[in-house]
Amino acid sequence: MEYIRIIDSKDYVEQKVQIKGWVANKRSSGKIAFLQLRDGSAYFQGVALKSQLGEALFDAITHLNQETAVEVVGTIQEDGRSKFGYEIHIEDLKVLGDSVDYPITPKAHGTDFLMDHRHLWLRSSKQHAIMQIRNEIIHATFEFFYERGFVKIDAPILTGVAGENTTDLFEVDYFGDNAYLGQTGQLYAEAGAMAFGKVFTYGPTFRAEKSKTRRHLTEFWMIEPEIAFCDHEDSLKLQEEYVAYLIQHVLDHCDYALDVLGRDREVLKRYTQLPFPRITYDEAIEMLQKADFDVEWGADFGSPEETYIAEHFEKPVFIMNYPKAIKAFYMKDHPDRDDVVLCADLIAPEGYGEIIGGSERETDYDILREKIINFGLNPDDYDWYLDLRRYGSVPHSGFGLGLDRFVTWVTGNKHIRESIPFPRLLNRLYP
Ligand code: 4AD
Ligand code: MG
């Protein structure tokens, strides 16, 4: 008899198999009991009949506690009434590990309670669905870049300098010196692009942002491609192609998870249609001012502004060419203007905000050095980065996609905290 995972049930219809998992829920009447079983791969129903199992085993089954670990032997049957489509008719059951007073019961719990029990909450079906989608997006990312000849390079997490700005750095003591948790892998990705042509990093990044919003984590995961001989225009095309690819991958591989989450596939399909609309920062300001937003040219956008702009488009929208003063030091000046840079933020629809930030990078040694100084940074600290402009500097561009925000958007979830297994927030470091 084969030990199988629930997800593979379709290949074992009418066959006797063994399942190992946990009892997520149960209900029973005098003669029949239904166990909601999960094994990490999926959830399905186990049916136990008193007439078949005998009094003692049936009685034990009706008394199983929630989250008891069990080994089940039975026959897989089609089950037209469930979304999953299969169930197991139990012939034998053995308890592997009891579970007494499992804290998360089928009744509704508050978010703080659930977050305090995040290590257990991950077992529930909605969280399971979100993490499956997250996993598929990570998988599709590696596939997308691998197919296009990119090399995955690993940026360090401990860094000596700020990668983005100096306002939200996590400082750590590094044997008596100051080090910071990386805000971005980008500067190292640029070194990688000069070594391998096309690279991407994927790793955790850190921002000591004191913002308590549904879009911000203090530790989040970012995918940062960096491409040599690539201008801003080419980068925008790659960005939209990548986003459409990820959405299509989720549509193709996450059917069950999308059902659990109730995410509208027609809406997601719209986001696979290219190209995405583009507007300039100047146009965005004009739109906002016409709608009586209190914003002047030069201001950065917050969530209400981004949401308002996004509402005018059916798909994600690029906002291009932001003022130099509100963007990072490494961005290249617009060729025709000295007040804006060659950059874009990709704003997701439905109020999810910025999912990608990207730009063409400054390639000239002297200009870049001056930009570093103008941003109040010490150019000596960036000497290695400036080397990239000393030795064979070429046009290059890149961008960063915030994985957790992207997952929040695709799953149609309200808050970013459910898009990452163990969220780190302003007021949360537990569990
Ligand atoms: O716009 P950001 O700050 O860009 C960079 O870090 C560049 N170095 C990227 C690059 O060009 N290689 O961040 C990129 C994305 C944002 O669009 C957003 O999706 C996400 O990272 N992000 C956050 N996600 C969750 N919590 C936070 N605190 C985030 N800050 C940024
Ligand atoms: Mg940004």
Coordinates of C-alpha atoms in Angstrom, one line a residue, residues 97-246:
G97 CA 0.5 12.8 18.3
D98 CA -2.3 14.1 20.4
S99 CA -3.3 17.8 20.5
V100 CA -4.9 19.1 23.6
D101 CA -6.7 22.5 23.7
Y102 CA -5.5 23.7 20.3
P103 CA -5.9 27.5 20.7
I104 CA -7.2 28.3 17.2
T105 CA -10.7 26.9 17.1
P106 CA -13.2 27.1 14.1
K107 CA -14.8 30.1 15.8
A108 CA -13.7 33.6 14.8
H109 CA -10.6 35.0 16.6
G110 CA -9.2 38.6 16.6
T111 CA -6.2 39.4 14.4
D112 CA -3.9 40.1 17.4
F113 CA -4.7 36.7 18.8
L114 CA -4.1 35.0 15.5
M115 CA -0.8 36.9 14.9
D116 CA 0.4 35.8 18.4
H117 CA -0.3 32.3 17.2
R118 CA 1.1 32.8 13.8
H119 CA 3.2 29.6 14.1
L120 CA -0.1 27.6 14.4
W121 CA -2.2 29.9 12.2
L122 CA -0.1 29.0 9.2
R123 CA -1.9 25.6 9.3
S124 CA -5.4 27.1 8.5
S125 CA -6.7 26.9 5.0
K126 CA -6.6 30.6 4.1
Q127 CA -3.0 31.0 5.3
H128 CA -2.1 27.8 3.5
A129 CA -3.6 29.2 0.2
I130 CA -1.7 32.5 0.5
M131 CA 1.6 30.7 1.2
Q132 CA 1.1 28.4 -1.8
I133 CA 0.6 31.4 -4.0
R134 CA 3.7 33.0 -2.5
N135 CA 5.7 29.8 -3.2
E136 CA 4.5 29.7 -6.8
I137 CA 5.5 33.4 -7.3
I138 CA 9.0 32.7 -6.0
H139 CA 9.2 29.6 -8.3
A140 CA 7.9 31.6 -11.3
T141 CA 10.4 34.3 -10.6
F142 CA 13.4 31.9 -10.8
E143 CA 11.9 30.4 -13.9
F144 CA 11.3 33.7 -15.6
F145 CA 14.8 35.0 -15.1
Y146 CA 16.5 31.7 -15.7
E147 CA 14.7 31.4 -19.1
R148 CA 16.0 34.9 -20.0
G149 CA 19.6 34.1 -19.1
F150 CA 19.8 35.9 -15.8
V151 CA 22.2 34.8 -13.1
K152 CA 20.8 34.7 -9.5
I153 CA 23.4 36.4 -7.3
D154 CA 23.2 36.7 -3.5
A155 CA 23.7 40.2 -2.0
P156 CA 25.0 40.5 1.5
I157 CA 22.6 41.4 4.3
L158 CA 25.1 43.0 6.5
T159 CA 26.3 46.2 4.8
G160 CA 28.6 49.1 5.6
V161 CA 26.6 51.8 4.0
A162 CA 23.0 52.9 3.2
G163 CA 21.7 51.5 -0.1
E164 CA 18.6 53.7 -0.3
N165 CA 18.6 56.5 2.3
T166 CA 19.8 57.1 5.8
T167 CA 16.5 57.6 7.5
D168 CA 15.3 54.0 8.0
L169 CA 18.4 52.0 8.6
F170 CA 18.6 49.1 11.2
E171 CA 22.0 49.5 12.8
V172 CA 23.8 46.6 14.3
D173 CA 27.0 46.4 16.2
Y174 CA 29.7 44.8 14.1
F175 CA 32.6 44.0 16.4
G176 CA 32.7 47.5 17.6
D177 CA 31.9 49.1 14.2
N178 CA 28.6 50.1 12.7
A179 CA 26.9 47.9 10.2
Y180 CA 23.4 48.0 8.7
L181 CA 20.9 45.5 7.6
G182 CA 20.6 45.9 3.9
Q183 CA 17.8 48.0 2.6
T184 CA 18.3 46.7 -0.9
G185 CA 20.6 44.3 -2.7
Q186 CA 20.8 46.7 -5.7
L187 CA 24.3 48.2 -5.3
Y188 CA 25.7 44.6 -5.2
A189 CA 23.4 43.6 -8.1
E190 CA 25.0 46.4 -10.1
A191 CA 28.4 44.9 -9.5
G192 CA 26.9 41.6 -10.5
A193 CA 25.5 43.0 -13.7
M194 CA 29.0 44.2 -14.7
A195 CA 30.3 40.7 -14.0
F196 CA 27.5 38.6 -15.5
G197 CA 25.5 41.0 -17.7
K198 CA 22.0 40.1 -16.4
V199 CA 21.5 39.2 -12.7
F200 CA 18.8 39.2 -10.1
T201 CA 18.9 39.1 -6.3
Y202 CA 16.2 37.7 -4.1
G203 CA 16.5 38.1 -0.4
P204 CA 15.2 39.8 2.7
T205 CA 15.6 43.5 3.0
F206 CA 15.2 45.8 6.0
R207 CA 13.6 49.2 6.6
A208 CA 13.3 50.7 10.1
E209 CA 10.2 52.5 8.9
K210 CA 8.0 53.6 11.8
S211 CA 5.0 53.4 9.6
K212 CA 2.0 51.3 10.8
T213 CA 0.3 50.7 7.5
R214 CA -1.1 47.7 5.8
R215 CA 1.6 47.9 3.1
H216 CA 4.8 48.1 5.3
L217 CA 6.9 45.4 6.9
T218 CA 10.2 46.2 8.6
E219 CA 11.6 43.0 7.0
F220 CA 10.4 42.2 3.5
W221 CA 11.6 40.2 0.5
M222 CA 12.6 41.8 -2.7
I223 CA 13.5 40.6 -6.1
E224 CA 16.0 42.9 -7.8
P225 CA 17.0 42.4 -11.4
E226 CA 19.9 44.5 -12.8
I227 CA 20.8 44.5 -16.5
A228 CA 23.8 45.9 -18.3
F229 CA 23.3 47.6 -21.6
C230 CA 19.7 48.2 -20.7
D231 CA 18.0 51.6 -20.7
H232 CA 15.0 52.7 -18.8
E233 CA 12.6 51.9 -21.6
D234 CA 13.9 48.3 -21.9
S235 CA 13.6 48.0 -18.2
L236 CA 9.9 49.1 -18.2
K237 CA 9.2 46.4 -20.8
L238 CA 10.9 43.7 -18.7
Q239 CA 9.0 44.8 -15.7
E240 CA 5.5 44.5 -17.2
E241 CA 6.5 41.2 -18.9
Y242 CA 7.6 39.9 -15.5
V243 CA 4.4 41.0 -13.7
A244 CA 2.2 39.5 -16.4
Y245 CA 4.2 36.3 -16.3
L246 CA 3.8 36.0 -12.5

